[in-house]
Short mmCIF file of C-alpha atoms in Angstrom, two decimals:
data_model
loop_
_atom_site.label_atom_id
_atom_site.label_comp_id
_atom_site.label_asym_id
_atom_site.label_seq_id
_atom_site.Cartn_x
_atom_site.Cartn_y
_atom_site.Cartn_z
CA GLY A 623 -12.17 12.63 -10.37
CA ALA A 624 -10.76 13.67 -7.07
CA GLY A 625 -9.19 10.34 -6.28
CA VAL A 626 -8.80 6.74 -7.31
CA SER A 627 -12.12 4.94 -7.42
CA GLN A 628 -12.79 1.22 -7.46
CA SER A 629 -15.87 -0.83 -8.09
CA PRO A 630 -17.58 -2.79 -6.79
CA SER A 631 -16.90 -1.92 -3.19
CA ASN A 632 -17.76 -5.44 -2.11
CA LYS A 633 -18.21 -8.61 -4.12
CA VAL A 634 -19.45 -12.00 -2.97
CA THR A 635 -19.14 -14.84 -5.43
CA GLU A 636 -19.27 -18.58 -5.53
CA LYS A 637 -16.22 -20.71 -5.99
CA GLY A 638 -15.54 -21.31 -9.68
CA LYS A 639 -17.16 -18.11 -10.94
CA ASP A 640 -15.27 -15.33 -12.73
CA VAL A 641 -15.09 -11.81 -11.31
CA GLU A 642 -14.03 -8.44 -12.68
CA LEU A 643 -12.72 -5.64 -10.52
CA ARG A 644 -12.49 -2.13 -11.87
CA CYS A 645 -10.14 0.74 -11.10
CA ASP A 646 -10.46 4.36 -12.22
CA PRO A 647 -7.17 6.15 -11.58
CA ILE A 648 -6.67 9.82 -10.97
CA SER A 649 -6.92 11.69 -14.25
CA GLY A 650 -3.52 12.14 -15.84
CA HIS A 651 -1.78 9.44 -13.83
CA THR A 652 0.20 7.27 -16.21
CA ALA A 653 1.18 4.57 -13.73
CA LEU A 654 -1.31 2.17 -12.18
CA TYR A 655 -0.77 -0.62 -9.67
CA TRP A 656 -2.79 -3.48 -8.24
CA TYR A 657 -2.11 -4.85 -4.77
CA ARG A 658 -3.84 -7.56 -2.77
CA GLN A 659 -4.41 -7.33 0.97
CA SER A 660 -5.08 -10.69 2.61
CA LEU A 661 -5.32 -11.73 6.23
CA GLY A 662 -2.01 -13.25 7.16
CA GLN A 663 -0.35 -12.18 3.91
CA GLY A 664 -0.29 -8.44 4.29
CA LEU A 665 -0.18 -6.27 1.20
CA GLU A 666 1.34 -7.84 -1.88
CA PHE A 667 2.05 -6.35 -5.27
CA LEU A 668 0.20 -7.91 -8.20
CA ILE A 669 0.82 -5.94 -11.39
CA TYR A 670 1.98 -2.57 -12.66
CA PHE A 671 0.88 -0.63 -15.74
CA GLN A 672 2.70 2.17 -17.47
CA GLY A 673 0.15 3.54 -19.89
CA ASN A 674 -1.60 0.50 -21.34
CA SER A 675 1.43 -1.76 -21.01
CA ALA A 676 2.11 -4.08 -18.11
CA PRO A 677 5.89 -4.45 -17.92
CA ASP A 678 5.69 -6.45 -14.72
CA LYS A 679 3.09 -9.14 -14.13
CA SER A 680 5.30 -11.13 -11.81
CA GLY A 681 3.08 -10.59 -8.80
CA LEU A 682 0.03 -12.25 -10.29
CA PRO A 683 -0.44 -15.40 -8.17
CA SER A 684 -1.62 -17.70 -10.95
CA ASP A 685 -2.74 -17.77 -14.57
CA ARG A 686 -6.31 -17.36 -13.36
CA PHE A 687 -5.46 -13.71 -12.75
CA SER A 688 -5.22 -11.21 -15.58
CA ALA A 689 -5.46 -7.46 -15.93
CA GLU A 690 -5.77 -4.93 -18.66
CA ARG A 691 -5.79 -1.19 -18.99
CA THR A 692 -7.40 0.71 -21.81
CA GLY A 693 -6.96 4.27 -22.99
CA GLY A 694 -4.27 4.79 -20.40
CA SER A 695 -7.02 5.07 -17.84
CA VAL A 696 -9.42 2.43 -16.51
CA SER A 697 -8.01 -0.93 -15.49
CA THR A 698 -9.80 -4.22 -14.95
CA LEU A 699 -8.47 -7.08 -12.86
CA THR A 700 -10.11 -10.38 -13.79
CA ILE A 701 -10.02 -13.52 -11.69
CA GLN A 702 -11.23 -16.66 -13.44
CA ARG A 703 -12.53 -19.75 -11.67
CA THR A 704 -12.29 -18.08 -8.29
CA GLN A 705 -11.04 -20.05 -5.30
CA GLN A 706 -11.59 -19.41 -1.62
CA GLU A 707 -7.98 -18.33 -1.20
CA ASP A 708 -8.69 -15.45 -3.58
CA SER A 709 -10.77 -13.81 -0.85
CA ALA A 710 -9.04 -10.53 -0.03
CA VAL A 711 -9.20 -6.79 -0.48
CA TYR A 712 -7.89 -5.75 -3.88
CA LEU A 713 -6.38 -2.28 -3.87
CA CYS A 714 -5.59 -0.14 -6.86
CA ALA A 715 -3.19 2.80 -6.82
CA SER A 716 -2.08 5.33 -9.37
CA SER A 717 0.77 7.78 -9.63
CA LEU A 718 1.71 10.65 -11.87
CA ALA A 719 4.93 8.93 -12.84
CA ARG A 720 6.60 5.61 -12.37
CA GLY A 721 8.64 4.81 -9.36
CA ILE A 722 9.67 7.24 -6.71
CA GLN A 723 8.92 10.29 -8.81
CA GLY A 724 5.29 9.59 -8.21
CA THR A 725 3.66 9.03 -4.87
CA GLN A 726 1.13 6.24 -5.10
CA TYR A 727 -2.45 7.20 -4.29
CA PHE A 728 -4.76 4.37 -3.35
CA GLY A 729 -8.41 3.66 -3.96
CA PRO A 730 -10.75 2.30 -1.28
CA GLY A 731 -10.37 -1.25 -2.51
CA THR A 732 -12.76 -4.04 -3.48
CA ARG A 733 -13.44 -6.64 -0.82
CA LEU A 734 -13.85 -10.00 -2.51
CA LEU A 735 -15.37 -12.96 -0.70
CA VAL A 736 -15.39 -16.32 -2.41
CA LEU A 737 -17.80 -18.78 -0.84
CA ALA B 725 14.49 -8.54 -2.07
CA GLN B 726 13.39 -6.04 0.50
CA THR B 727 11.59 -7.00 3.71
CA VAL B 728 9.75 -4.68 6.04
CA THR B 729 8.97 -5.69 9.61
CA GLN B 730 6.48 -4.14 11.95
CA SER B 731 6.74 -5.95 15.25
CA GLN B 732 3.73 -4.38 16.98
CA PRO B 733 0.41 -5.84 15.76
CA GLU B 734 -1.63 -3.51 17.98
CA MET B 735 -1.13 -0.30 19.94
CA SER B 736 -3.51 1.63 22.14
CA VAL B 737 -3.11 5.25 23.18
CA GLN B 738 -5.10 7.76 25.17
CA GLU B 739 -6.38 10.79 23.29
CA ALA B 740 -3.87 13.69 23.34
CA GLU B 741 -0.96 11.39 24.21
CA THR B 742 1.92 10.21 22.04
CA VAL B 743 2.43 6.81 20.45
CA THR B 744 5.43 5.47 18.55
CA LEU B 745 5.21 2.72 15.95
CA SER B 746 8.29 0.75 15.03
CA CYS B 747 9.44 -0.41 11.62
CA THR B 748 12.63 -2.10 10.52
CA TYR B 749 13.64 -3.07 7.03
CA ASP B 750 16.27 -5.05 5.26
CA THR B 751 17.83 -3.96 1.98
CA SER B 752 21.13 -3.98 0.16
CA GLU B 753 20.29 -0.75 -1.63
CA ASN B 754 21.82 2.54 -0.54
CA ASN B 755 19.20 4.83 -2.04
CA TYR B 756 15.59 4.25 -1.21
CA TYR B 757 12.43 5.80 0.18
CA LEU B 758 10.35 4.93 3.19
CA PHE B 759 6.70 5.65 3.76
CA TRP B 760 4.05 5.43 6.40
CA TYR B 761 0.52 4.85 5.14
CA LYS B 762 -2.63 5.02 7.22
CA GLN B 763 -5.63 2.78 6.51
CA PRO B 764 -8.76 3.72 8.47
CA PRO B 765 -11.83 1.46 8.57
CA SER B 766 -12.93 3.00 5.26
CA ARG B 767 -10.01 1.00 3.72
CA GLN B 768 -8.60 4.05 1.93
CA MET B 769 -4.80 3.98 2.16
CA ILE B 770 -3.56 7.49 2.87
CA LEU B 771 0.05 8.60 2.71
CA VAL B 772 1.06 10.00 6.07
CA ILE B 773 4.72 10.76 5.61
CA ARG B 774 7.67 9.93 3.41
CA GLN B 775 11.44 9.91 4.00
CA GLU B 776 14.25 9.91 1.47
CA ALA B 777 17.15 7.77 2.66
CA TYR B 778 19.75 10.30 1.48
CA LYS B 779 18.29 12.94 3.79
CA GLN B 780 19.57 12.93 7.35
CA GLN B 781 16.84 15.21 8.60
CA ASN B 782 13.78 13.38 9.86
CA ALA B 783 10.56 14.13 8.02
CA THR B 784 7.65 15.75 9.84
CA GLU B 785 4.06 16.38 8.86
CA ASN B 786 2.10 18.27 11.49
CA ARG B 787 1.60 15.81 14.38
CA PHE B 788 3.43 13.01 12.58
CA SER B 789 7.18 12.64 12.65
CA VAL B 790 9.67 9.90 11.97
CA ASN B 791 12.90 8.76 13.55
CA PHE B 792 14.99 7.47 10.68
CA GLN B 793 18.13 5.53 11.66
CA LYS B 794 19.75 4.45 8.41
CA ALA B 795 22.56 2.41 9.96
CA ALA B 796 20.12 0.51 12.09
CA LYS B 797 17.61 0.27 9.23
CA SER B 798 14.91 1.59 11.49
CA PHE B 799 12.06 3.93 10.61
CA SER B 800 9.66 4.64 13.47
CA LEU B 801 6.57 6.85 13.35
CA LYS B 802 5.59 9.12 16.21
CA ILE B 803 2.04 10.40 16.47
CA SER B 804 1.82 13.33 18.86
CA ASP B 805 -1.34 14.69 20.47
CA SER B 806 -3.27 11.63 19.28
CA GLN B 807 -6.79 12.24 18.02
CA LEU B 808 -9.73 9.86 17.68
CA GLY B 809 -9.42 10.19 13.91
CA ASP B 810 -5.96 8.67 14.07
CA THR B 811 -7.52 5.28 14.81
CA ALA B 812 -6.43 3.16 11.87
CA MET B 813 -4.02 0.55 10.68
CA TYR B 814 -0.58 1.96 9.89
CA PHE B 815 1.70 0.41 7.30
CA CYS B 816 5.39 1.02 6.84
CA ALA B 817 6.50 0.71 3.22
CA PHE B 818 9.74 0.70 1.24
CA MET B 819 10.67 1.52 -2.34
CA ALA B 820 14.17 1.31 -3.80
CA ASP B 821 15.42 4.25 -5.82
CA LEU B 822 16.06 2.25 -8.95
CA SER B 823 15.08 3.12 -12.48
CA ASN B 824 13.15 -0.13 -12.76
CA ASP B 825 11.56 -0.14 -9.35
CA TYR B 826 8.03 0.98 -8.65
CA LYS B 827 6.69 -1.53 -6.18
CA LEU B 828 5.96 -0.70 -2.62
CA SER B 829 6.96 -3.41 -0.15
CA PHE B 830 4.77 -3.24 2.94
CA GLY B 831 5.07 -4.37 6.51
CA ALA B 832 2.29 -6.36 8.15
CA GLY B 833 0.77 -3.26 9.73
CA THR B 834 0.08 -1.96 13.23
CA THR B 835 -3.47 -1.31 14.39
CA VAL B 836 -3.65 1.88 16.43
CA THR B 837 -6.64 2.57 18.64
CA VAL B 838 -7.02 6.02 20.17
CA ARG B 839 -9.14 5.95 23.36
CA ALA B 840 -11.32 8.88 24.37
#
């Protein structure tokens, strides 16, 4: 595809439910990143993938959050037992290479609202 | 840890005029990269401009230019000849030039409104 795509665009869920957010990176990009954009918290890093491996999960806010990447392409961010404080925009980015060799290109994000 | 500070929550500018957004950062690293990203209402984060810390020359991209002051740890963005399409939130971001670094650290953002 031409750019990073994310689905769904918007998600409303009830507290306690599980949600899955999907990211399709730019074809050929080996590095993939998840960020969270919350009111009052700005943009925070969640997790990074190089291929299918996630060498750094330190940004995940709790063990209710998990992510996987398959085939070196699509990634899914799963939030279990959602809480109201999980409400945010979840942004995915990909780059051709890790670190500064690769500019990060962002998707349009998934806006999650937990009622 | 790196911190990025954008002290202007909101800025307003008349179409065709110039606006400057400020950004300061704190780091102990000597080699790093700085970015300005634009996020319009569509939520898509778009890279506007990037600056390598080892380069003294300020980066420019068409109507966008930066004033990079390494000693002062300052990285401001100037938008010249502002257009209505420039209305967006602008984020300053930092990445260290380390073999194990890949995270972007973002400032809180500045909302820019261009008035017709």
